[in-house]
Short mmCIF file of C-alpha atoms in Angstrom, two decimals:
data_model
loop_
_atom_site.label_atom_id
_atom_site.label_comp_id
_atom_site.label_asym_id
_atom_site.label_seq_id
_atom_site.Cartn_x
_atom_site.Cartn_y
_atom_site.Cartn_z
CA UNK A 16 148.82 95.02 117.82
CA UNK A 17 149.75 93.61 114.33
CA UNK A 18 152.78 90.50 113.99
CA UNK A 19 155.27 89.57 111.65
CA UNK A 20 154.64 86.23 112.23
CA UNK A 21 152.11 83.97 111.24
CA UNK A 22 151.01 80.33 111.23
CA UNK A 23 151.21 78.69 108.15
CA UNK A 24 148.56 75.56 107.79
CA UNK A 25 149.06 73.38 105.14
CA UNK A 26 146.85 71.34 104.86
CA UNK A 27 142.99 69.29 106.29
CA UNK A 28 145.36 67.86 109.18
CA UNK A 29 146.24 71.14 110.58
CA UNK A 30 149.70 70.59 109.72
CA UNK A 31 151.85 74.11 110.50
CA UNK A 32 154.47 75.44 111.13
CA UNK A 33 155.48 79.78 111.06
CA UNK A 34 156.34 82.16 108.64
CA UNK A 35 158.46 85.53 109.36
CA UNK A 36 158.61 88.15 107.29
CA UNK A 37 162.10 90.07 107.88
CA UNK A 38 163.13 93.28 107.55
CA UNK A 39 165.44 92.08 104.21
CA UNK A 40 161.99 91.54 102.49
CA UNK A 41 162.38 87.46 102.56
CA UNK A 42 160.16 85.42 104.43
CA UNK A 43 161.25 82.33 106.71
CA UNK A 44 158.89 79.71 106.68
CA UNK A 45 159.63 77.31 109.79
CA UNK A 46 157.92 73.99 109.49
CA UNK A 47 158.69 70.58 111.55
CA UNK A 48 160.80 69.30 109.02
CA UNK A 49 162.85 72.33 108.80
CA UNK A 50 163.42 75.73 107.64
CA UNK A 51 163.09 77.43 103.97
CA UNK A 52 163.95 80.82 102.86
CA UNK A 53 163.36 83.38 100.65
CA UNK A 54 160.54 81.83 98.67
CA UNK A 55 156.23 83.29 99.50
CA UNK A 56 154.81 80.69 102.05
CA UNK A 57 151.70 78.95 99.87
CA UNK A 58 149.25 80.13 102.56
CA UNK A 59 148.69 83.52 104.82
CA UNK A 60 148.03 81.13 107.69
CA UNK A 61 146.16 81.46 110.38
CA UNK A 62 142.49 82.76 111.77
CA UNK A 63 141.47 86.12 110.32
CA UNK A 64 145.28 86.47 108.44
CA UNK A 65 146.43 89.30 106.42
CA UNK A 66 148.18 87.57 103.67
CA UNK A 67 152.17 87.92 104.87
CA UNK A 68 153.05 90.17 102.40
CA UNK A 69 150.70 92.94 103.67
CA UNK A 70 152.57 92.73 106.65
CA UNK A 71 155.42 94.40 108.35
CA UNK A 72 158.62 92.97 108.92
CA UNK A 73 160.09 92.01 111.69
CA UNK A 74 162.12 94.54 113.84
CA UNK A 75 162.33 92.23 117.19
CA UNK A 76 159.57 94.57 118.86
CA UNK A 77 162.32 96.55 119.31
CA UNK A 78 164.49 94.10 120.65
CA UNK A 79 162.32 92.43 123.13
CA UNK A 80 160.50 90.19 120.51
CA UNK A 81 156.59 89.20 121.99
CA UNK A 82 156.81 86.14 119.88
CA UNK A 83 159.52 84.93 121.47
CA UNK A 84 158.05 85.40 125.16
CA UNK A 85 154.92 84.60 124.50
CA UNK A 86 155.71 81.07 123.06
CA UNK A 87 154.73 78.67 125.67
CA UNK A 88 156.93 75.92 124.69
CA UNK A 89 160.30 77.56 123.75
CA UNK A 90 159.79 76.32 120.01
CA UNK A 91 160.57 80.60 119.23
CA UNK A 92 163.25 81.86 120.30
CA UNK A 93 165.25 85.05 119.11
CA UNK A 94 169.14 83.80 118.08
CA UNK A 95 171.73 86.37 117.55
CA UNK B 6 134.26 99.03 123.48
CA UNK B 7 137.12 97.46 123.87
CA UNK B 8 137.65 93.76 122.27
CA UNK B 9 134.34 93.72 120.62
CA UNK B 10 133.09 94.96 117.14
CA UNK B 11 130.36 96.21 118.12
CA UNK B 12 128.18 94.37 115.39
CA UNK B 13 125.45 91.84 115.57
CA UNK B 14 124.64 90.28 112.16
CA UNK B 15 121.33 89.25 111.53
CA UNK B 16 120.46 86.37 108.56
CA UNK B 17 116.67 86.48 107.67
CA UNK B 18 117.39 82.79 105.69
CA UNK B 19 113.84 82.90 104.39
CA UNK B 20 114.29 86.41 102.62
CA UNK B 21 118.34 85.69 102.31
CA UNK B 22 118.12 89.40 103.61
CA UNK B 23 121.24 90.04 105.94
CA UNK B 24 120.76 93.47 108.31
CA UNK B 25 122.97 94.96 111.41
CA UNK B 26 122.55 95.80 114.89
CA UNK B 27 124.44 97.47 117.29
CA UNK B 28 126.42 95.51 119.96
CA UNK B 29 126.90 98.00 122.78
CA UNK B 30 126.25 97.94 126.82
CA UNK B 31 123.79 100.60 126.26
CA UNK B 32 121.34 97.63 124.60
CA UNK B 33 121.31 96.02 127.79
CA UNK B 34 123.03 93.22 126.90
CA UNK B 35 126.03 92.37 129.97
CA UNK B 36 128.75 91.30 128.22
CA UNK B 37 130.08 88.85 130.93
CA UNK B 38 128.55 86.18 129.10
CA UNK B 39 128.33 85.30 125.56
CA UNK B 40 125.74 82.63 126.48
CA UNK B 41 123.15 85.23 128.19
CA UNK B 42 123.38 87.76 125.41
CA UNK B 43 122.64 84.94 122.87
CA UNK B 44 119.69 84.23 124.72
CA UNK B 45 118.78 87.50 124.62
CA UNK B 46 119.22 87.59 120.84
CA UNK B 47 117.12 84.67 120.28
CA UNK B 48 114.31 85.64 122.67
CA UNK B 49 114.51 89.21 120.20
CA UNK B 50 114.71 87.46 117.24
CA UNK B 51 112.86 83.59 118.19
CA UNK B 52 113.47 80.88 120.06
CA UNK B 53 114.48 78.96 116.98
CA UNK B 54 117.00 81.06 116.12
CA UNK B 55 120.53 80.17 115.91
CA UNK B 56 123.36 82.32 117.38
CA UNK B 57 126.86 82.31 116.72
CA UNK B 58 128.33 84.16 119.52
CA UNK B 59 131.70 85.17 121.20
CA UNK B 60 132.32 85.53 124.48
CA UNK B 61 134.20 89.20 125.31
CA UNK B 62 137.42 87.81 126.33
CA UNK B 63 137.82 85.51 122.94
CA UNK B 64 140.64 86.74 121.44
CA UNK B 65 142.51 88.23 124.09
CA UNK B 66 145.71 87.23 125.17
CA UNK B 67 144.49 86.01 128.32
CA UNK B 68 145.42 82.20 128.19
CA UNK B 69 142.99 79.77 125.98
CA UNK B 70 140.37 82.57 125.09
CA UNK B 71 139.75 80.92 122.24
CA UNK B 72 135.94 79.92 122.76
CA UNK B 73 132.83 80.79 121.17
CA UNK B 74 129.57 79.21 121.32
CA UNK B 75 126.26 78.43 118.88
CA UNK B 76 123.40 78.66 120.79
CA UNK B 77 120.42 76.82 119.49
CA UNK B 78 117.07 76.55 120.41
CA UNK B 79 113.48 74.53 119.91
CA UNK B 80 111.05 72.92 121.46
CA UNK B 81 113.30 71.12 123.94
CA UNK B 82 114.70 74.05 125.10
CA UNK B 83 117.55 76.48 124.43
CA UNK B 84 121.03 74.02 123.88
CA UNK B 85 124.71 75.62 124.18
CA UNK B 86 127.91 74.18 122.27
CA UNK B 87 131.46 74.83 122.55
CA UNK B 88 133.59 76.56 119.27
CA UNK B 89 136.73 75.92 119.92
CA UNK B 90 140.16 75.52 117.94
CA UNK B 91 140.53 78.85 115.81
CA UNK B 92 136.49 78.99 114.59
CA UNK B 93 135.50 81.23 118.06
CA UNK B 94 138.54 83.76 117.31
CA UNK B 95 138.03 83.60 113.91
CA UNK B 96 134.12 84.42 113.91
CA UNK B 97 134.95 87.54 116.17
CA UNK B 98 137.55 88.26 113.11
CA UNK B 99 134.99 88.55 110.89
CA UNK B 100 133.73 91.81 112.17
CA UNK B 101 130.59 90.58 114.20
CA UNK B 102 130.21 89.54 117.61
CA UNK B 103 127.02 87.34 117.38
CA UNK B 104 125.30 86.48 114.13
CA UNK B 105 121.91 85.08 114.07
CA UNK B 106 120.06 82.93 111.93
CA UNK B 107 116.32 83.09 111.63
CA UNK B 108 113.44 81.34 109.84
CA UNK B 109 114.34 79.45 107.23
CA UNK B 110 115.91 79.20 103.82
CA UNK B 111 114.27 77.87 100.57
CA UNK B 112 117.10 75.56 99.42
CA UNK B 113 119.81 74.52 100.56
CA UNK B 114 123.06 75.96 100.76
CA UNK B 115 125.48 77.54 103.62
CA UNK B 116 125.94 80.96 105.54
CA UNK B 117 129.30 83.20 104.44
CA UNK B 118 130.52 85.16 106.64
CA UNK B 119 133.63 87.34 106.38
CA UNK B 120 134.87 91.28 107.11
CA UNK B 121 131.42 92.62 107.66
CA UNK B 122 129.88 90.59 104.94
CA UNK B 123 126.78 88.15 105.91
CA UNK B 124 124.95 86.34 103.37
CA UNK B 125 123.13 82.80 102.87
CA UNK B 126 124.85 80.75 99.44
CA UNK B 127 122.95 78.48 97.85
CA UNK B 128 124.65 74.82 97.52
CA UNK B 129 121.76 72.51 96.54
CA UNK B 130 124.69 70.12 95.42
CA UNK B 131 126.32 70.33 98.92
CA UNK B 132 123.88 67.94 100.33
CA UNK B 133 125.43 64.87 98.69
CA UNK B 134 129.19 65.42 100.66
CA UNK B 135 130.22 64.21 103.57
CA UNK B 136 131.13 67.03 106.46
CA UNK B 137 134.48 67.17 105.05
CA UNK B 138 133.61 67.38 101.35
CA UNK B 139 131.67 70.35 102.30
CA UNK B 140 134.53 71.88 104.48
CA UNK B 141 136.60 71.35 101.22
CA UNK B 142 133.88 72.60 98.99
CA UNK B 143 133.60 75.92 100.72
CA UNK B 144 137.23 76.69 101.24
CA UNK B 145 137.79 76.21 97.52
CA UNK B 146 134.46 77.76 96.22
CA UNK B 147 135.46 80.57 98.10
CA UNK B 148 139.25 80.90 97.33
CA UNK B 149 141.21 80.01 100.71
CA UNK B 150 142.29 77.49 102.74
CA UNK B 151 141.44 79.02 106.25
CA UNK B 152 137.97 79.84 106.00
CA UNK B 153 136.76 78.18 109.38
CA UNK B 154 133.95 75.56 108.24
CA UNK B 155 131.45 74.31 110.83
CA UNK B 156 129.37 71.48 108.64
CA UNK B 157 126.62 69.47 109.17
CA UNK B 158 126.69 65.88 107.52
CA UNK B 159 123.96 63.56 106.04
CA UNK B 160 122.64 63.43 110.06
CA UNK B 161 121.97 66.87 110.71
CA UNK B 162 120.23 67.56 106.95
CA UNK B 163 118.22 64.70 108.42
CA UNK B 164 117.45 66.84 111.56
CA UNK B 165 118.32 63.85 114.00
CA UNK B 166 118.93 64.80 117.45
CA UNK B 167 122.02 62.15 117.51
CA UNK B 168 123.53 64.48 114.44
CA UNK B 169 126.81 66.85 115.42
CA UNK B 170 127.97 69.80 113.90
CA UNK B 171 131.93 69.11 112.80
CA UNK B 172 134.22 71.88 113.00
CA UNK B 173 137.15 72.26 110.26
CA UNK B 174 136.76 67.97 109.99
CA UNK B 175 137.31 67.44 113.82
CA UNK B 176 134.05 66.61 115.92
CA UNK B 177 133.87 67.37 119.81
CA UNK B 178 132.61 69.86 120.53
CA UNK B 179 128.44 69.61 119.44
CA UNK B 180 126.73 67.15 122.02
CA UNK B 181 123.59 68.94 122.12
CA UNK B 182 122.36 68.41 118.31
CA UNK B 183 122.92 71.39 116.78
CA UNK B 184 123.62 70.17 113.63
CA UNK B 185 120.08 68.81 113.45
CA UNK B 186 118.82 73.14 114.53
CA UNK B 187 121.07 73.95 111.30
CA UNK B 188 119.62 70.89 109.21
CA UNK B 189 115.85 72.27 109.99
CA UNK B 190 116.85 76.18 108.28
CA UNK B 191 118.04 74.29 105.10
CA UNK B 192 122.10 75.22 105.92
CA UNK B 193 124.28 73.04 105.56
CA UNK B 194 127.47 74.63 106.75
CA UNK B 195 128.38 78.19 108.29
CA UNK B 196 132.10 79.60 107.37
CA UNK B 197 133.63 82.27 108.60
CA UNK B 198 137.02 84.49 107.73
CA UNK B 199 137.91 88.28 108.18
CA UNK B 200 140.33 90.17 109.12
CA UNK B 201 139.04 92.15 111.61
CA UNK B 202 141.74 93.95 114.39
CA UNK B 203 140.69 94.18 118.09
CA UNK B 204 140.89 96.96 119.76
CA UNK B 205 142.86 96.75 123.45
CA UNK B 206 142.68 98.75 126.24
CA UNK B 207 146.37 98.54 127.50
CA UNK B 208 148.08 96.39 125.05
CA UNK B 209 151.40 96.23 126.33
CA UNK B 210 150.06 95.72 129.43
CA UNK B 211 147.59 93.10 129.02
CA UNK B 212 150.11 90.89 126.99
CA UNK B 213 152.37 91.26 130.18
CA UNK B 214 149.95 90.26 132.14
CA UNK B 215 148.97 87.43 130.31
CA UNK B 216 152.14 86.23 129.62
CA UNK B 217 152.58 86.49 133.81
CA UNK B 218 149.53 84.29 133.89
CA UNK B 219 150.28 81.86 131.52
CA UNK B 220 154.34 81.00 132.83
CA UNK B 221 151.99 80.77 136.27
CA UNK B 222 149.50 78.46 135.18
CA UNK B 223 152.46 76.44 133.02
CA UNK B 224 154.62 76.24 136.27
CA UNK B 225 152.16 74.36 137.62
CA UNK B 226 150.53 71.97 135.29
CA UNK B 227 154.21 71.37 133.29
CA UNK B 228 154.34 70.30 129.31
CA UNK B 229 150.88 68.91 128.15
CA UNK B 230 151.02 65.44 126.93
CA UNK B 231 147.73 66.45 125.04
CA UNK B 232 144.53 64.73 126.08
CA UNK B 233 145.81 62.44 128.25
CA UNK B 234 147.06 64.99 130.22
CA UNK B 235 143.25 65.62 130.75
CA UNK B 236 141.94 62.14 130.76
CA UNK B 237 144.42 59.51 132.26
CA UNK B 238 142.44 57.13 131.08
CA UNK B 239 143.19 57.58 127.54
CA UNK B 240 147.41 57.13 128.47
CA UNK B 241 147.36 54.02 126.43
CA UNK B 242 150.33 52.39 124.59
CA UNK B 243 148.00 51.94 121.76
CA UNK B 244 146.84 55.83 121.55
CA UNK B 245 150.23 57.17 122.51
CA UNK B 246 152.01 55.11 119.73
CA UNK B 247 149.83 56.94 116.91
CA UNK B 248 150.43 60.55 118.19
CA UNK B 249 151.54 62.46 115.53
CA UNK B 250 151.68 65.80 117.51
CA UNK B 251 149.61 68.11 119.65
CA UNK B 252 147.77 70.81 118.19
CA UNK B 253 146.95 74.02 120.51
CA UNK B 254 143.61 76.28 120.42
CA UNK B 255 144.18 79.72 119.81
CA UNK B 256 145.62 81.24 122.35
CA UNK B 257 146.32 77.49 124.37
CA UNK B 258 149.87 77.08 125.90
CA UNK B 259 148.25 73.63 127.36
CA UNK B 260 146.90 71.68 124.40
CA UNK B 261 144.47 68.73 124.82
CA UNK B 262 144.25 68.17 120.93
CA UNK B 263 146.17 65.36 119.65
CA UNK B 264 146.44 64.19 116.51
CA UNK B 265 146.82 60.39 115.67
CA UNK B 266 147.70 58.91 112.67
CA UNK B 267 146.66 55.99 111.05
CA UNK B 268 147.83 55.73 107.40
CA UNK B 269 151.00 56.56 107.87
CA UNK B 270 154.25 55.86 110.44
CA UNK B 271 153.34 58.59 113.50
CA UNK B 272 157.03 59.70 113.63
CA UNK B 273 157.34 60.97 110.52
CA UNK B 274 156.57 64.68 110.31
CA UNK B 275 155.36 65.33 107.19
CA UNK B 276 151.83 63.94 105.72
CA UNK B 277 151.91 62.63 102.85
CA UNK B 278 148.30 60.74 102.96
CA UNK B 279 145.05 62.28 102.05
CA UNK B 280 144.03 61.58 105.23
CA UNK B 281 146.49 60.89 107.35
CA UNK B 282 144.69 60.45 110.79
CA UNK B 283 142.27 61.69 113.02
CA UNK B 284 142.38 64.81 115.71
CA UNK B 285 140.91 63.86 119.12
CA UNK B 286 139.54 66.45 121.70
CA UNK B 287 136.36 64.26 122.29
CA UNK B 288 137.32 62.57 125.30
CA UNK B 289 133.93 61.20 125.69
CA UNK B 290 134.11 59.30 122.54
CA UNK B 291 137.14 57.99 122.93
CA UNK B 292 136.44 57.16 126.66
CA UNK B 293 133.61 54.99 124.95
CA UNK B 294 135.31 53.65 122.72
CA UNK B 295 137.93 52.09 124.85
CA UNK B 296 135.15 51.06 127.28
CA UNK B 297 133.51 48.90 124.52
CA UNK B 298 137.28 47.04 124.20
CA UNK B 299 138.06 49.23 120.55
CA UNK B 300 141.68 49.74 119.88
CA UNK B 301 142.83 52.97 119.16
CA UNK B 302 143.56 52.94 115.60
CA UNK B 303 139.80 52.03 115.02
CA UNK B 304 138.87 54.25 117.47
CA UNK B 305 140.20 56.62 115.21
CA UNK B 306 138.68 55.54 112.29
CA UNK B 307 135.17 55.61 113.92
CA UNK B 308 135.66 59.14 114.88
CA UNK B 309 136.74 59.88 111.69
CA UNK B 310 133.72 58.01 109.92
CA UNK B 311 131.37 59.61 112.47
CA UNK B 312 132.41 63.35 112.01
CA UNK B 313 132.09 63.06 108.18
CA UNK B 314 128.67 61.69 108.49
CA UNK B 315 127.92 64.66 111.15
CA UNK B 316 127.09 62.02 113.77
CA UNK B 317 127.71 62.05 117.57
CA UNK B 318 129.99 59.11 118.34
CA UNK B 319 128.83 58.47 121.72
CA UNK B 320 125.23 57.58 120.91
CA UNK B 321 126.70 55.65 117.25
CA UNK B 322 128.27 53.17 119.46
CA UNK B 323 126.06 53.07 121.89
CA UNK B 324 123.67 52.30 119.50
CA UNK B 325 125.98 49.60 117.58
CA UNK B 326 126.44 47.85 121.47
CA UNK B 327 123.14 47.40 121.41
CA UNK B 328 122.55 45.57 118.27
CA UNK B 329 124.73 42.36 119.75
CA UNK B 330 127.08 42.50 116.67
CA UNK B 331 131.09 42.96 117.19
CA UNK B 332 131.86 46.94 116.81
CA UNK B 333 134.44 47.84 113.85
CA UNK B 334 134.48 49.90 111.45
CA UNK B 335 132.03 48.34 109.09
CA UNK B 336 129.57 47.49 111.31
CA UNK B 337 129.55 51.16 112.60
CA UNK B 338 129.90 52.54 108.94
CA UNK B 339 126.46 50.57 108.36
CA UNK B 340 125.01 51.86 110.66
CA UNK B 341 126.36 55.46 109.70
CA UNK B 342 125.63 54.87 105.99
CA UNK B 343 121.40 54.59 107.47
CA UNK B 344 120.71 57.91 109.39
CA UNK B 345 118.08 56.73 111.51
CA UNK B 346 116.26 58.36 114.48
CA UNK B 347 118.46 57.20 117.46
CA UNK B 348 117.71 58.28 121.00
CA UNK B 349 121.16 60.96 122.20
CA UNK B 350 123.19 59.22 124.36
CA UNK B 351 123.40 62.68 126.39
CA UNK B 352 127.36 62.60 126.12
CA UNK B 353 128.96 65.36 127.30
CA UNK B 354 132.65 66.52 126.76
CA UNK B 355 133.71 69.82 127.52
CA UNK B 356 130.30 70.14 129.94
CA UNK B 357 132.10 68.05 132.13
CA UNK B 358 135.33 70.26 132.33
CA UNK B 359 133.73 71.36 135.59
CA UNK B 360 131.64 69.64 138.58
CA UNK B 361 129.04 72.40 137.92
CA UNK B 362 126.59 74.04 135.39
CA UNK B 363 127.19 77.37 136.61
CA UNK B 364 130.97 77.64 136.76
CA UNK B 365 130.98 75.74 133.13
CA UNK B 366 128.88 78.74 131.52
CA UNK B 367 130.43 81.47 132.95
CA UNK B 368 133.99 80.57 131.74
CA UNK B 369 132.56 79.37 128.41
CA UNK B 370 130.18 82.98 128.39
CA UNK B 371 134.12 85.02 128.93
CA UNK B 372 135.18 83.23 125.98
CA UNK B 373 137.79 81.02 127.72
CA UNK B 374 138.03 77.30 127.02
CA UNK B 375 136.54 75.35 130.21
CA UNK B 376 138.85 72.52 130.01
CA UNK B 377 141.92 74.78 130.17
CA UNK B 378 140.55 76.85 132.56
CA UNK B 379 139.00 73.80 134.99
CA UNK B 380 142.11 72.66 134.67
CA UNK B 381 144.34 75.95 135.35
CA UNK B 382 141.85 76.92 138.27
CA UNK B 383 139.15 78.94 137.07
CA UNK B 384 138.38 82.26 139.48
CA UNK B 385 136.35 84.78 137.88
CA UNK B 386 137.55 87.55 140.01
CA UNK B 387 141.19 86.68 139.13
CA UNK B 388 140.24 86.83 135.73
CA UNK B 389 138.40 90.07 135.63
CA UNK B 390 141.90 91.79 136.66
CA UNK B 391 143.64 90.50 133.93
CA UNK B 392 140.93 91.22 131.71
CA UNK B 393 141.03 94.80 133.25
CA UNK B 394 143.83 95.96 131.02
CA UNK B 395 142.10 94.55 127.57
CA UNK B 396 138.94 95.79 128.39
CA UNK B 397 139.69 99.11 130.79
CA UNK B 398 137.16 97.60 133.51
CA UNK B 399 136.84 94.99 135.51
CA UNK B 400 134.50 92.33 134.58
CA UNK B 401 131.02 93.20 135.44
#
């Protein structure tokens, strides 16, 4: 199982947040303090990471995305 | 084999030579517990090995499989220590399953691993940085900002028993002196990165079933206030003012790590700092240090001070108590700034997840963190039928 969605840590403190790579070719990099677009997340995030752009983009697992039900606190959550 | 690699790297850090063995049931090896086939390695390879090891379940989906372990060994006796955060996932990443370390190297310097890739790099200059400096040093010697960094400090190059080996900055997790095993071979640090993919059995199925598992184990124990959740005694007004956030494991729906800051106002959600704060999973040290009458935001810096120096917290204060001065932060970073020969406290911190030895090792051995787990309800049965669809057999 690959993702489309990483963790991006920024820094010593662990600081992070999640980057999505969608299907339009932008990523979506999700952080505490709010969301950015369309720019390359500074880091591939994450243990053992492909770097995001290696990646494939996000089709929803076909509509039931595994992010999104796997996340234990409701922070993901698939918006139409 | 299904969520292993199938790989056992193998340092030689006198000759710098790095070889391979096989990982596979047909060695003999029973996979049901990371800690028995490290012994196994080192009684192969010597008892003063060191093993970096992951348990066959770290990795999985199953909840908090995030643990590894670094088994190392001496006169005293073979010692086990936790790996937690991302550093037991992450080792498993890197294409082995155990690595070993044997003899000793020449100079000083740290172990590399990544994708496949084993080899010993000499960092005479390393010696002079604190834990973190060397964490730092690494990651940008080597190009990348996740590179998992367990580091010894000035305590463990000095081989003392009280030393601890820091993980990515945080300590907590070394209670047994392994530093002081790492300090003996001349390394100074062991990193790890790779990007290694795990094969599943059933992987629709065992992410259902873990998901299953998890909402269970979440309808019962609720949202985690981090450690506190763990250790009422640490549900101060002085701790809980300074939480910054809660930072999960790999794999951990029910985090116990929280992060504090000191040098700048908790609520706001960026860092701006250097160093902002401190992240606490050593519940023992903490525990002490409230005992001795330490406010939290000193707490923190004494954890902080102790992990760069690689030295176990429990035994630092316990030591400063006895010396009939008033703990702070300078007396302790005195005492820090002299690596002396101090007697172990004998601390413990994830050990004492469970009332027993026994149960302790065999959900550390699967991979699985033991304070999620003791917490959760640990059953090894129940957990060898969710395994079942990563691995295609039941636990043996």
């Amino acid at each position: 199982m690959s993702s489309s969605i990483i963790l991006h840590i920024d820094d010593k403190a662990d600081y992070f947040g999640l980057v999505l790579k969608t299907k339009s070719g932008g990523l979506v990099l999700a952080r505490p303090e709010g969301v950015s677009e369309g720019q390359q997340a500074p880091g591939s995030g994450g243990p053992g990471a492909k770097p995001i752009l290696l990646r494939e983009p996000c089709d929803l697992c076909g509509g039931k995305a595994k992010c999104a039900k796997v996340c234990p606190t409701g922070c993901i959550m698939v918006v139409d | 084999m299904y969520l292993r690699n199938g790989r056992i790297g193998v340092l030689d850090l006198s000759s710098g030579k790095a070889s391979e063995q096989g990982y596979s049931e047909d060695r003999g090896l029973d996979d049901s517990s990371s800690i028995a086939v490290a012994e196994a390695l080192a009684t192969e390879h010597g008892q003063d090995s060191i093993v970096f090891g992951t348990g066959v379940l770290t990795g999985s989906f199953v909840p908090a499989a995030c643990a590894g372990i670094v088994r190392a060994g001496g006169s005293g006796g073979s010692k086990i220590m936790p790996l937690m955060g991302f550093a037991g996932f992450e080792l498993k990443l890197t294409g082995f399953d155990f690595i070993v370390l044997k003899g000793k190297a020449p100079g000083q310097g740290y172990v590399w691993a990544r994708d496949g890739q084993l080899e010993f790099v000499a960092a005479p200059d390393m010696r002079a940085l604190s834990s973190w400096g060397r964490t730092d040093k690494v990651r940008s010697e080597q190009g990348d900002a996740k590179i998992q960094v367990a580091s010894c400090g000035p305590w463990g190059d000095a081989c003392l028993k009280a030393s601890q080996l820091v993980v990515n900055y945080w300590g907590g997790e070394d209670k047994v002196g392994t530093a002081s095993a790492l300090g003996a071979k001349n390394v100074l640090a062991v990193a790890f990165r790779g990007m290694g993919e795990l094969e599943l059995s059933e992987p629709d199925k065992h992410f259902e079933d873990s998901i299953l598992l998890m909402r269970e184990h979440l309808t019962t124990l609720g949202m985690s206030s981090g450690l506190a959740s763990f250790y009422p005694n640490l549900a101060r007004d002085d701790f809980s003012g300074l939480v910054h956030r809660l930072v999960g494991c790999y794999g951990c729906p029910y985090p116990c790590r929280t992060y504090l800051k000191t040098e700048e106002e908790p609520r706001e959600l960026r860092l701006v700092a250097k160093e902002p704060g401190y992240l606490h999973y050593d519940a023992a040290a903490l525990s002490k240090a409230f005992d001795m009458g330490i406010d939290a935001r000193t707490a923190c810096k004494i954890l902080s001070a102790c992990a760069k120096a690689g030295a176990e917290p429990v035994t630092v204060l316990s030591h400063c108590a006895s010396l009939g001065k008033r703990i702070d932060l300078e007396l302790v970073s005195a005492v820090l700034s002299k690596p002396s020969d101090i007697a172990p406290s004998g601390a413990r911190n994830f050990e004492d997840s469970f009332p027993d030895q026994a149960t302790y090792d065999a959900c550390l051995g699967l991979g699985l963190c033991p304070r999620y787990w003791a917490k959760a309800g640990f059953d090894f049965e129940a957990v060898s039928e969710y395994a079942k669809s990563a691995l295609g057999r039941p636990l043996k």
